[in-house]
Amino acid sequence: MAVRERLSGNEAVAYAIRQIAPDVMPAFPITPSTEIPQYVANYIANGKVDTEFIHVESEHSAMSAAVGASAAGARVVTATSSCGMALMWEELYVAASDRLPVVMALVNRALSGPININADHSDSMGARDSGWIQIYAESNQEVYDNFLQAYPIAENPAVRLPVMICQDGFITSHGVENILLVEDDKVKEFVGEYCPEHYLLKEKETMAIGPYAVSNYYMETKRAQREAMKNAKGAILEAAQRFERMTGRKYGFFEEYRMEDAEYVIVIIGSAAGTCKAAVDQIRETTGKKVGLLKIRVFRPFPEEELAAALKDKKAVAVLDRSEMFSATGGPLGAEVRAALYDVKSRAEVVNYFYGLGGRDITVEDFRQIYDRLEEIAQTHIIEDMYAYIGLREK
């Protein structure tokens, strides 16, 4: 029987870490992820988990220690947010290129400046090309479930890449929700033991981690990472299928909400999807308009073909980004979705908007207005506000 609890997103992640019992956790505090290592440290102090907690002097040191511990053959976890992850920047690439299956709880928070401690996706989107798998959650339940699936994905022999499990700062990290927890013994069986084939402390095997790669080798390393990222798609679906058999909860690359007959669709990542679902229900009940939502769960590897198949026959699509890219043409999610639809020669009109930067609210009424714009765009085939900000205070 599943365990019913009421937990914040940070508590849910810490609970999952206790159940998984990784060997090593190096971490440094930063709002709003600080509670995760605090909770884990309490579990360790109370004898509820045998994890080695490493107190470090910075987030750069935290990821450096994670790289070292993983290279030595340990199962490793860490947690951070925003500028903390930015300080890890160099080591993010090292972990991915060394093919180390580190798992990181990233509590999304706006990057400075100006200084802001609230949720947007500028931290994780800034690292979207670092070689890490990225999985996002709408709710506390999802961040817990995603975390349990992280190690089977990362440690899959065909993958061996680090994974960041992302949730929106304060919105889910500190908000308390009802949640279903998996029993400890089932988690242990699902995650399994970590038995790396090659590692630094393996007797009678000489190896190096992170060597200098001259021009004759660097490009082949990147190609190998790309193949691993492609393989991750299969590993993600495999873990999701096993998880569904264990819990009954179904996951994939994305969630389609009332999409069967939808003509006007919003594509979004994270907690705001819950508000959008409420708008979809309200619009359908009051107007009968065929609106739907596609919520991205897996951003890296990007599910281009699957996403294009789900959207190509729609009349109009709005892609909502919670981070700026300063390309003057849209945001990171918008660029990926539009490219995917271009490749399948979709006739859907596509517009890209920005919302929620620095934690700004987005409401049901905001979503209603977006769906109204999509209907107008589908009828006129004129897009006048591709680079609009939702909820911006105008002069």
mmCIF file of C-alpha atoms in Angstrom:
data_model
loop_
_atom_site.group_PDB
_atom_site.id
_atom_site.type_symbol
_atom_site.label_atom_id
_atom_site.label_comp_id
_atom_site.label_asym_id
_atom_site.label_seq_id
_atom_site.Cartn_x
_atom_site.Cartn_y
_atom_site.Cartn_z
ATOM 1 C CA MET A 1 0.000 0.000 0.000
ATOM 2 C CA ALA A 2 1.257 3.456 -0.885
ATOM 3 C CA VAL A 3 1.977 5.801 2.026
ATOM 4 C CA ARG A 4 -0.218 8.928 2.083
ATOM 5 C CA GLU A 5 1.575 12.056 3.273
ATOM 6 C CA ARG A 6 1.537 15.841 3.063
ATOM 7 C CA LEU A 7 4.947 17.132 2.019
ATOM 8 C CA SER A 8 6.582 20.096 0.367
ATOM 9 C CA GLY A 9 8.532 19.466 -2.825
ATOM 10 C CA ASN A 10 11.819 19.791 -0.958
ATOM 11 C CA GLU A 11 10.660 17.327 1.690
ATOM 12 C CA ALA A 12 9.552 14.932 -1.034
ATOM 13 C CA VAL A 13 12.980 15.032 -2.683
ATOM 14 C CA ALA A 14 14.749 14.487 0.652
ATOM 15 C CA TYR A 15 12.410 11.577 1.413
ATOM 16 C CA ALA A 16 13.275 10.030 -1.950
ATOM 17 C CA ILE A 17 16.993 10.493 -1.229
ATOM 18 C CA ARG A 18 16.568 8.698 2.114
ATOM 19 C CA GLN A 19 14.812 5.812 0.368
ATOM 20 C CA ILE A 20 17.452 5.551 -2.362
ATOM 21 C CA ALA A 21 20.314 5.955 0.141
ATOM 22 C CA PRO A 22 23.054 7.219 -2.202
ATOM 23 C CA ASP A 23 26.622 6.781 -1.026
ATOM 24 C CA VAL A 24 27.671 10.443 -1.055
ATOM 25 C CA MET A 25 25.966 13.842 -0.897
ATOM 26 C CA PRO A 26 28.150 16.947 -1.232
ATOM 27 C CA ALA A 27 26.064 20.126 -0.978
ATOM 28 C CA PHE A 28 26.165 23.824 -0.222
ATOM 29 C CA PRO A 29 23.085 25.831 0.850
ATOM 30 C CA ILE A 30 21.280 28.241 -1.462
ATOM 31 C CA THR A 31 17.658 29.404 -1.440
ATOM 32 C CA PRO A 32 15.276 27.751 -2.249
ATOM 33 C CA SER A 33 17.023 24.339 -2.303
ATOM 34 C CA THR A 34 18.682 24.648 1.136
ATOM 35 C CA GLU A 35 16.055 22.515 2.857
ATOM 36 C CA ILE A 36 16.944 19.423 0.812
ATOM 37 C CA PRO A 37 20.448 18.913 2.275
ATOM 38 C CA GLN A 38 19.100 20.011 5.667
ATOM 39 C CA TYR A 39 16.475 17.272 5.661
ATOM 40 C CA VAL A 40 18.974 14.691 4.414
ATOM 41 C CA ALA A 41 21.489 15.747 7.084
ATOM 42 C CA ASN A 42 18.768 15.175 9.704
ATOM 43 C CA TYR A 43 18.104 11.698 8.324
ATOM 44 C CA ILE A 44 21.838 10.949 8.533
ATOM 45 C CA ALA A 45 22.154 12.337 12.073
ATOM 46 C CA ASN A 46 19.178 10.249 13.209
ATOM 47 C CA GLY A 47 20.607 7.078 11.702
ATOM 48 C CA LYS A 48 17.879 6.721 9.079
ATOM 49 C CA VAL A 49 20.253 6.637 6.104
ATOM 50 C CA ASP A 50 23.912 5.731 5.682
ATOM 51 C CA THR A 51 24.966 8.478 3.280
ATOM 52 C CA GLU A 52 28.262 10.339 3.564
ATOM 53 C CA PHE A 53 27.417 14.057 3.706
ATOM 54 C CA ILE A 54 30.287 16.297 2.595
ATOM 55 C CA HIS A 55 30.281 19.883 3.855
ATOM 56 C CA VAL A 56 31.884 22.001 1.153
ATOM 57 C CA GLU A 57 32.738 25.686 0.834
ATOM 58 C CA SER A 58 30.857 26.418 -2.392
ATOM 59 C CA GLU A 59 28.654 24.954 -5.087
ATOM 60 C CA HIS A 60 31.669 24.605 -7.368
ATOM 61 C CA SER A 61 33.209 22.433 -4.677
ATOM 62 C CA ALA A 62 29.957 20.503 -4.286
ATOM 63 C CA MET A 63 29.926 19.470 -7.947
ATOM 64 C CA SER A 64 33.678 18.852 -7.889
ATOM 65 C CA ALA A 65 33.200 16.481 -4.961
ATOM 66 C CA ALA A 66 30.261 14.863 -6.761
ATOM 67 C CA VAL A 67 32.442 14.271 -9.820
ATOM 68 C CA GLY A 68 35.236 12.780 -7.700
ATOM 69 C CA ALA A 69 32.928 10.525 -5.710
ATOM 70 C CA SER A 70 31.104 9.304 -8.812
ATOM 71 C CA ALA A 71 34.392 8.640 -10.614
ATOM 72 C CA ALA A 72 35.455 6.573 -7.606
ATOM 73 C CA GLY A 73 32.379 4.362 -8.052
ATOM 74 C CA ALA A 74 29.912 5.906 -5.599
ATOM 75 C CA ARG A 75 26.239 6.703 -6.182
ATOM 76 C CA VAL A 76 26.068 10.484 -5.748
ATOM 77 C CA VAL A 77 23.420 13.161 -5.241
ATOM 78 C CA THR A 78 23.510 16.911 -4.739
ATOM 79 C CA ALA A 79 21.076 19.839 -4.730
ATOM 80 C CA THR A 80 21.259 23.489 -5.719
ATOM 81 C CA SER A 81 19.498 26.471 -7.290
ATOM 82 C CA SER A 82 20.128 29.504 -9.473
ATOM 83 C CA CYS A 83 23.494 31.175 -8.900
ATOM 84 C CA GLY A 84 24.647 28.057 -7.052
ATOM 85 C CA MET A 85 24.299 26.035 -10.210
ATOM 86 C CA ALA A 86 25.937 28.839 -12.172
ATOM 87 C CA LEU A 87 28.961 28.492 -9.889
ATOM 88 C CA MET A 88 29.018 24.772 -10.806
ATOM 89 C CA TRP A 89 29.168 25.653 -14.504
ATOM 90 C CA GLU A 90 32.612 24.257 -15.286
ATOM 91 C CA GLU A 91 31.926 21.025 -13.416
ATOM 92 C CA LEU A 92 28.531 20.445 -15.054
ATOM 93 C CA TYR A 93 30.327 19.900 -18.344
ATOM 94 C CA VAL A 94 32.968 17.731 -16.659
ATOM 95 C CA ALA A 95 30.350 15.435 -15.108
ATOM 96 C CA ALA A 96 28.582 14.989 -18.435
ATOM 97 C CA SER A 97 31.710 14.493 -20.559
ATOM 98 C CA ASP A 98 33.108 11.997 -18.044
ATOM 99 C CA ARG A 99 29.775 10.108 -18.311
ATOM 100 C CA LEU A 100 29.158 10.183 -14.558
ATOM 101 C CA PRO A 101 25.574 9.359 -13.464
ATOM 102 C CA VAL A 102 25.287 12.079 -10.823
ATOM 103 C CA VAL A 103 21.734 13.117 -9.902
ATOM 104 C CA MET A 104 21.040 16.722 -8.924
ATOM 105 C CA ALA A 105 17.894 18.214 -7.420
ATOM 106 C CA LEU A 106 17.616 21.620 -9.067
ATOM 107 C CA VAL A 107 15.082 23.944 -7.467
ATOM 108 C CA ASN A 108 14.530 26.469 -10.241
ATOM 109 C CA ARG A 109 15.178 30.100 -9.352
ATOM 110 C CA ALA A 110 15.899 33.186 -11.422
ATOM 111 C CA LEU A 111 19.532 33.990 -12.073
ATOM 112 C CA SER A 112 20.913 37.357 -10.999
ATOM 113 C CA GLY A 113 20.697 40.126 -11.916
ATOM 114 C CA PRO A 114 18.832 41.863 -10.668
ATOM 115 C CA ILE A 115 18.872 39.713 -7.545
ATOM 116 C CA ASN A 116 15.732 37.612 -7.322
ATOM 117 C CA ILE A 117 15.040 34.462 -5.290
ATOM 118 C CA ASN A 118 11.809 33.380 -6.977
ATOM 119 C CA ALA A 119 11.033 30.828 -9.659
ATOM 120 C CA ASP A 120 11.873 30.934 -13.282
ATOM 121 C CA HIS A 121 13.820 28.568 -15.519
ATOM 122 C CA SER A 122 16.836 30.709 -16.377
ATOM 123 C CA ASP A 123 19.162 28.490 -14.328
ATOM 124 C CA SER A 124 18.306 25.137 -15.903
ATOM 125 C CA MET A 125 17.758 26.576 -19.378
ATOM 126 C CA GLY A 126 21.176 28.191 -19.175
ATOM 127 C CA ALA A 127 22.598 24.685 -18.694
ATOM 128 C CA ARG A 128 20.443 23.030 -21.347
ATOM 129 C CA ASP A 129 23.444 22.257 -23.558
ATOM 130 C CA SER A 130 25.808 21.082 -20.821
ATOM 131 C CA GLY A 131 25.062 17.413 -21.520
ATOM 132 C CA TRP A 132 22.738 16.763 -18.558
ATOM 133 C CA ILE A 133 19.393 15.056 -18.899
ATOM 134 C CA GLN A 134 16.668 17.469 -17.707
ATOM 135 C CA ILE A 135 13.314 16.353 -16.276
ATOM 136 C CA TYR A 136 10.752 18.858 -14.954
ATOM 137 C CA ALA A 137 7.834 18.531 -12.527
ATOM 138 C CA GLU A 138 4.459 20.243 -12.290
ATOM 139 C CA SER A 139 3.662 19.088 -8.741
ATOM 140 C CA ASN A 140 5.226 17.713 -5.569
ATOM 141 C CA GLN A 141 4.030 14.239 -6.549
ATOM 142 C CA GLU A 142 5.800 14.520 -9.877
ATOM 143 C CA VAL A 143 9.102 15.737 -8.447
ATOM 144 C CA TYR A 144 9.106 12.768 -6.041
ATOM 145 C CA ASP A 145 8.242 10.328 -8.810
ATOM 146 C CA ASN A 146 10.811 11.860 -11.160
ATOM 147 C CA PHE A 147 13.519 11.575 -8.539
ATOM 148 C CA LEU A 148 12.880 7.865 -8.047
ATOM 149 C CA GLN A 149 13.264 7.345 -11.784
ATOM 150 C CA ALA A 150 16.457 9.411 -12.076
ATOM 151 C CA TYR A 151 19.036 6.777 -11.107
ATOM 152 C CA PRO A 152 17.711 3.972 -13.330
ATOM 153 C CA ILE A 153 17.951 6.452 -16.222
ATOM 154 C CA ALA A 154 21.367 7.900 -15.335
ATOM 155 C CA GLU A 155 22.974 4.534 -14.557
ATOM 156 C CA ASN A 156 21.616 2.723 -17.607
ATOM 157 C CA PRO A 157 24.728 1.283 -19.340
ATOM 158 C CA ALA A 158 23.632 2.754 -22.672
ATOM 159 C CA VAL A 159 23.301 6.225 -21.098
ATOM 160 C CA ARG A 160 25.588 6.977 -18.151
ATOM 161 C CA LEU A 161 24.809 10.667 -18.086
ATOM 162 C CA PRO A 162 24.017 13.001 -15.172
ATOM 163 C CA VAL A 163 20.385 13.946 -14.529
ATOM 164 C CA MET A 164 18.905 17.116 -13.078
ATOM 165 C CA ILE A 165 15.411 16.815 -11.600
ATOM 166 C CA CYS A 166 13.845 20.282 -11.730
ATOM 167 C CA GLN A 167 11.009 21.850 -9.743
ATOM 168 C CA ASP A 168 9.798 25.437 -9.426
ATOM 169 C CA GLY A 169 11.260 27.307 -6.475
ATOM 170 C CA PHE A 170 8.825 28.081 -3.622
ATOM 171 C CA ILE A 171 5.814 27.149 -5.766
ATOM 172 C CA THR A 172 6.408 23.413 -5.346
ATOM 173 C CA SER A 173 9.608 23.357 -3.277
ATOM 174 C CA HIS A 174 7.929 24.989 -0.259
ATOM 175 C CA GLY A 175 4.245 24.458 -1.042
ATOM 176 C CA VAL A 176 2.702 21.494 0.779
ATOM 177 C CA GLU A 177 0.552 19.000 -1.123
ATOM 178 C CA ASN A 178 -0.961 15.585 -0.554
ATOM 179 C CA ILE A 179 1.393 12.974 -1.961
ATOM 180 C CA LEU A 180 1.582 9.192 -2.364
ATOM 181 C CA LEU A 181 4.941 7.725 -1.323
ATOM 182 C CA VAL A 182 6.241 4.357 -2.445
ATOM 183 C CA GLU A 183 7.219 1.868 0.254
ATOM 184 C CA ASP A 184 10.941 1.729 1.065
ATOM 185 C CA ASP A 185 11.445 -1.870 -0.026
ATOM 186 C CA LYS A 186 9.807 -1.227 -3.398
ATOM 187 C CA VAL A 187 12.004 1.807 -3.957
ATOM 188 C CA LYS A 188 15.114 -0.238 -3.198
ATOM 189 C CA GLU A 189 14.045 -2.892 -5.687
ATOM 190 C CA PHE A 190 13.100 -0.324 -8.334
ATOM 191 C CA VAL A 191 16.332 1.664 -8.099
ATOM 192 C CA GLY A 192 18.572 -1.361 -7.588
ATOM 193 C CA GLU A 193 22.227 -1.462 -6.632
ATOM 194 C CA TYR A 194 24.757 0.670 -8.462
ATOM 195 C CA CYS A 195 27.459 -1.572 -9.920
ATOM 196 C CA PRO A 196 29.641 0.473 -12.284
ATOM 197 C CA GLU A 197 31.843 -1.461 -14.674
ATOM 198 C CA HIS A 198 34.759 0.963 -14.512
ATOM 199 C CA TYR A 199 35.749 3.260 -11.634
ATOM 200 C CA LEU A 200 38.893 4.690 -10.098
ATOM 201 C CA LEU A 201 38.958 2.513 -6.971
ATOM 202 C CA LYS A 202 38.478 -0.762 -8.830
ATOM 203 C CA GLU A 203 41.306 -3.129 -8.031
ATOM 204 C CA LYS A 204 43.508 -4.392 -10.876
ATOM 205 C CA GLU A 205 42.234 -1.778 -13.301
ATOM 206 C CA THR A 206 44.211 1.304 -14.237
ATOM 207 C CA MET A 207 42.204 4.185 -15.641
ATOM 208 C CA ALA A 208 42.002 7.948 -15.837
ATOM 209 C CA ILE A 209 38.978 10.224 -15.525
ATOM 210 C CA GLY A 210 38.795 13.571 -17.278
ATOM 211 C CA PRO A 211 42.006 13.442 -19.308
ATOM 212 C CA TYR A 212 43.116 16.229 -21.595
ATOM 213 C CA ALA A 213 41.550 15.667 -25.018
ATOM 214 C CA VAL A 214 43.490 17.044 -27.946
ATOM 215 C CA SER A 215 41.763 17.904 -31.196
ATOM 216 C CA ASN A 216 42.015 14.323 -32.433
ATOM 217 C CA TYR A 217 39.746 13.073 -29.626
ATOM 218 C CA TYR A 218 37.513 15.897 -28.365
ATOM 219 C CA MET A 219 35.000 15.723 -31.204
ATOM 220 C CA GLU A 220 34.540 11.966 -30.837
ATOM 221 C CA THR A 221 33.822 12.478 -27.136
ATOM 222 C CA LYS A 222 31.009 14.890 -27.963
ATOM 223 C CA ARG A 223 29.605 12.469 -30.529
ATOM 224 C CA ALA A 224 29.594 9.729 -27.876
ATOM 225 C CA GLN A 225 27.712 12.033 -25.494
ATOM 226 C CA ARG A 226 25.177 12.736 -28.229
ATOM 227 C CA GLU A 227 24.602 9.016 -28.765
ATOM 228 C CA ALA A 228 24.156 8.557 -25.024
ATOM 229 C CA MET A 229 21.589 11.366 -24.978
ATOM 230 C CA LYS A 230 19.714 9.695 -27.825
ATOM 231 C CA ASN A 231 19.810 6.410 -25.907
ATOM 232 C CA ALA A 232 18.397 8.232 -22.890
ATOM 233 C CA LYS A 233 15.013 8.477 -24.615
ATOM 234 C CA GLY A 234 14.611 4.730 -24.459
ATOM 235 C CA ALA A 235 15.900 4.581 -20.897
ATOM 236 C CA ILE A 236 13.433 7.275 -19.807
ATOM 237 C CA LEU A 237 10.476 5.379 -21.262
ATOM 238 C CA GLU A 238 11.723 2.091 -19.834
ATOM 239 C CA ALA A 239 11.985 3.579 -16.330
ATOM 240 C CA ALA A 240 8.536 5.156 -16.724
ATOM 241 C CA GLN A 241 6.975 1.831 -17.728
ATOM 242 C CA ARG A 242 8.513 0.059 -14.745
ATOM 243 C CA PHE A 243 7.362 2.907 -12.499
ATOM 244 C CA GLU A 244 3.812 2.654 -13.834
ATOM 245 C CA ARG A 245 3.738 -1.074 -13.097
ATOM 246 C CA MET A 246 4.856 -0.316 -9.528
ATOM 247 C CA THR A 247 2.600 2.677 -8.780
ATOM 248 C CA GLY A 248 -0.033 2.990 -11.510
ATOM 249 C CA ARG A 249 1.235 6.515 -12.284
ATOM 250 C CA LYS A 250 2.034 7.039 -15.955
ATOM 251 C CA TYR A 251 4.846 9.223 -17.313
ATOM 252 C CA GLY A 252 6.357 9.951 -20.706
ATOM 253 C CA PHE A 253 8.231 12.733 -22.454
ATOM 254 C CA PHE A 254 5.245 15.037 -22.026
ATOM 255 C CA GLU A 255 1.644 15.054 -20.819
ATOM 256 C CA GLU A 256 -1.238 15.744 -23.203
ATOM 257 C CA TYR A 257 -4.208 17.344 -21.437
ATOM 258 C CA ARG A 258 -7.513 17.336 -23.339
ATOM 259 C CA MET A 259 -5.578 17.159 -26.594
ATOM 260 C CA GLU A 260 -7.667 14.567 -28.458
ATOM 261 C CA ASP A 261 -9.722 17.131 -30.385
ATOM 262 C CA ALA A 262 -7.863 20.320 -29.435
ATOM 263 C CA GLU A 263 -7.408 23.014 -32.081
ATOM 264 C CA TYR A 264 -5.633 25.623 -29.932
ATOM 265 C CA VAL A 265 -2.770 24.390 -27.730
ATOM 266 C CA ILE A 266 -0.413 25.824 -25.122
ATOM 267 C CA VAL A 267 2.995 24.189 -24.599
ATOM 268 C CA ILE A 268 4.548 24.821 -21.192
ATOM 269 C CA ILE A 269 6.969 23.466 -18.574
ATOM 270 C CA GLY A 270 6.537 23.209 -14.800
ATOM 271 C CA SER A 271 4.036 24.229 -12.145
ATOM 272 C CA ALA A 272 2.097 26.742 -14.264
ATOM 273 C CA ALA A 273 0.676 23.784 -16.170
ATOM 274 C CA GLY A 274 -1.739 23.279 -13.263
ATOM 275 C CA THR A 275 -3.175 26.760 -13.737
ATOM 276 C CA CYS A 276 -3.382 26.188 -17.477
ATOM 277 C CA LYS A 277 -5.347 22.967 -16.922
ATOM 278 C CA ALA A 278 -7.890 24.932 -14.892
ATOM 279 C CA ALA A 279 -8.194 27.420 -17.766
ATOM 280 C CA VAL A 280 -8.641 24.603 -20.301
ATOM 281 C CA ASP A 281 -11.458 23.078 -18.244
ATOM 282 C CA GLN A 282 -13.129 26.447 -17.737
ATOM 283 C CA ILE A 283 -12.965 27.428 -21.411
ATOM 284 C CA ARG A 284 -14.316 24.099 -22.622
ATOM 285 C CA GLU A 285 -17.176 24.173 -20.100
ATOM 286 C CA THR A 286 -18.203 27.784 -20.771
ATOM 287 C CA THR A 287 -17.518 28.220 -24.493
ATOM 288 C CA GLY A 288 -17.019 24.779 -25.979
ATOM 289 C CA LYS A 289 -13.815 25.915 -27.666
ATOM 290 C CA LYS A 290 -11.425 23.060 -28.336
ATOM 291 C CA VAL A 291 -8.392 24.051 -26.281
ATOM 292 C CA GLY A 292 -5.670 21.813 -24.897
ATOM 293 C CA LEU A 293 -2.331 21.703 -23.092
ATOM 294 C CA LEU A 294 0.926 19.907 -23.800
ATOM 295 C CA LYS A 295 3.164 19.911 -20.719
ATOM 296 C CA ILE A 296 6.825 19.147 -21.361
ATOM 297 C CA ARG A 297 8.340 16.794 -18.782
ATOM 298 C CA VAL A 298 11.610 15.877 -20.520
ATOM 299 C CA PHE A 299 13.480 18.790 -22.064
ATOM 300 C CA ARG A 300 16.793 16.988 -22.543
ATOM 301 C CA PRO A 301 16.825 14.842 -24.560
ATOM 302 C CA PHE A 302 14.277 16.929 -26.434
ATOM 303 C CA PRO A 303 11.429 14.712 -27.751
ATOM 304 C CA GLU A 304 11.328 16.431 -31.133
ATOM 305 C CA GLU A 305 9.608 13.782 -33.247
ATOM 306 C CA GLU A 306 7.035 12.846 -30.621
ATOM 307 C CA LEU A 307 6.205 16.483 -29.907
ATOM 308 C CA ALA A 308 5.844 17.338 -33.588
ATOM 309 C CA ALA A 309 3.470 14.420 -34.088
ATOM 310 C CA ALA A 310 1.293 15.650 -31.222
ATOM 311 C CA LEU A 311 1.113 19.245 -32.506
ATOM 312 C CA LYS A 312 1.413 19.200 -36.293
ATOM 313 C CA ASP A 313 -2.329 19.072 -37.052
ATOM 314 C CA LYS A 314 -3.374 21.791 -34.605
ATOM 315 C CA LYS A 315 -4.583 25.185 -35.828
ATOM 316 C CA ALA A 316 -2.474 27.358 -33.504
ATOM 317 C CA VAL A 317 0.108 26.743 -30.786
ATOM 318 C CA ALA A 318 1.466 29.074 -28.088
ATOM 319 C CA VAL A 319 4.804 28.072 -26.559
ATOM 320 C CA LEU A 320 5.384 29.663 -23.148
ATOM 321 C CA ASP A 321 8.928 30.192 -21.888
ATOM 322 C CA ARG A 322 9.838 30.952 -18.282
ATOM 323 C CA SER A 323 13.307 32.198 -19.200
ATOM 324 C CA GLU A 324 14.723 34.729 -21.624
ATOM 325 C CA MET A 325 17.151 33.796 -24.380
ATOM 326 C CA PHE A 326 17.750 37.312 -25.789
ATOM 327 C CA SER A 327 17.774 35.985 -29.330
ATOM 328 C CA ALA A 328 15.169 38.607 -30.342
ATOM 329 C CA THR A 329 13.081 35.776 -31.797
ATOM 330 C CA GLY A 330 11.859 33.862 -28.749
ATOM 331 C CA GLY A 331 12.874 31.626 -25.860
ATOM 332 C CA PRO A 332 14.626 28.255 -25.554
ATOM 333 C CA LEU A 333 11.473 26.131 -25.463
ATOM 334 C CA GLY A 334 9.939 28.173 -28.266
ATOM 335 C CA ALA A 335 12.990 27.681 -30.475
ATOM 336 C CA GLU A 336 12.945 23.911 -29.987
ATOM 337 C CA VAL A 337 9.206 23.519 -30.592
ATOM 338 C CA ARG A 338 9.175 25.729 -33.676
ATOM 339 C CA ALA A 339 12.126 23.831 -35.146
ATOM 340 C CA ALA A 340 10.383 20.513 -34.516
ATOM 341 C CA LEU A 341 7.222 21.678 -36.262
ATOM 342 C CA TYR A 342 9.181 23.115 -39.179
ATOM 343 C CA ASP A 343 10.800 19.739 -39.810
ATOM 344 C CA VAL A 344 7.400 18.037 -40.203
ATOM 345 C CA LYS A 345 6.102 20.915 -42.341
ATOM 346 C CA SER A 346 3.299 21.605 -39.875
ATOM 347 C CA ARG A 347 0.638 24.090 -40.918
ATOM 348 C CA ALA A 348 -0.008 25.137 -37.321
ATOM 349 C CA GLU A 349 0.539 28.811 -36.527
ATOM 350 C CA VAL A 350 3.096 29.048 -33.715
ATOM 351 C CA VAL A 351 3.667 31.964 -31.344
ATOM 352 C CA ASN A 352 6.152 32.192 -28.468
ATOM 353 C CA TYR A 353 5.477 34.142 -25.244
ATOM 354 C CA PHE A 354 7.382 34.801 -22.013
ATOM 355 C CA TYR A 355 5.727 34.471 -18.604
ATOM 356 C CA GLY A 356 6.553 34.165 -14.912
ATOM 357 C CA LEU A 357 10.045 35.655 -15.033
ATOM 358 C CA GLY A 358 11.378 36.254 -11.523
ATOM 359 C CA GLY A 359 8.351 34.465 -10.068
ATOM 360 C CA ARG A 360 5.616 36.699 -11.513
ATOM 361 C CA ASP A 361 2.184 35.073 -11.296
ATOM 362 C CA ILE A 362 0.284 33.795 -14.296
ATOM 363 C CA THR A 363 -3.463 33.390 -13.860
ATOM 364 C CA VAL A 364 -6.364 31.509 -15.390
ATOM 365 C CA GLU A 365 -7.434 34.774 -17.020
ATOM 366 C CA ASP A 366 -3.986 35.160 -18.600
ATOM 367 C CA PHE A 367 -4.330 31.720 -20.142
ATOM 368 C CA ARG A 368 -7.846 32.531 -21.373
ATOM 369 C CA GLN A 369 -6.463 35.570 -23.170
ATOM 370 C CA ILE A 370 -3.709 33.487 -24.766
ATOM 371 C CA TYR A 371 -6.257 30.996 -26.094
ATOM 372 C CA ASP A 372 -8.287 33.927 -27.475
ATOM 373 C CA ARG A 373 -5.168 35.176 -29.277
ATOM 374 C CA LEU A 374 -4.570 31.706 -30.712
ATOM 375 C CA GLU A 375 -8.087 31.609 -32.140
ATOM 376 C CA GLU A 376 -7.558 35.014 -33.733
ATOM 377 C CA ILE A 377 -4.160 34.022 -35.139
ATOM 378 C CA ALA A 378 -5.630 30.828 -36.619
ATOM 379 C CA GLN A 379 -8.306 32.865 -38.376
ATOM 380 C CA THR A 380 -6.161 35.759 -39.635
ATOM 381 C CA HIS A 381 -2.752 34.035 -39.987
ATOM 382 C CA ILE A 382 -1.250 37.273 -38.671
ATOM 383 C CA ILE A 383 1.134 37.230 -35.689
ATOM 384 C CA GLU A 384 1.780 40.700 -34.302
ATOM 385 C CA ASP A 385 3.053 39.860 -30.816
ATOM 386 C CA MET A 386 5.542 36.994 -31.173
ATOM 387 C CA TYR A 387 7.864 38.525 -28.585
ATOM 388 C CA ALA A 388 5.249 39.419 -25.948
ATOM 389 C CA TYR A 389 5.547 39.161 -22.164
ATOM 390 C CA ILE A 390 2.461 37.848 -20.350
ATOM 391 C CA GLY A 391 1.528 40.017 -17.351
ATOM 392 C CA LEU A 392 4.064 42.754 -18.108
ATOM 393 C CA ARG A 393 3.335 46.141 -16.480
ATOM 394 C CA GLU A 394 3.145 48.570 -19.391
ATOM 395 C CA LYS A 395 3.724 52.329 -19.178
#
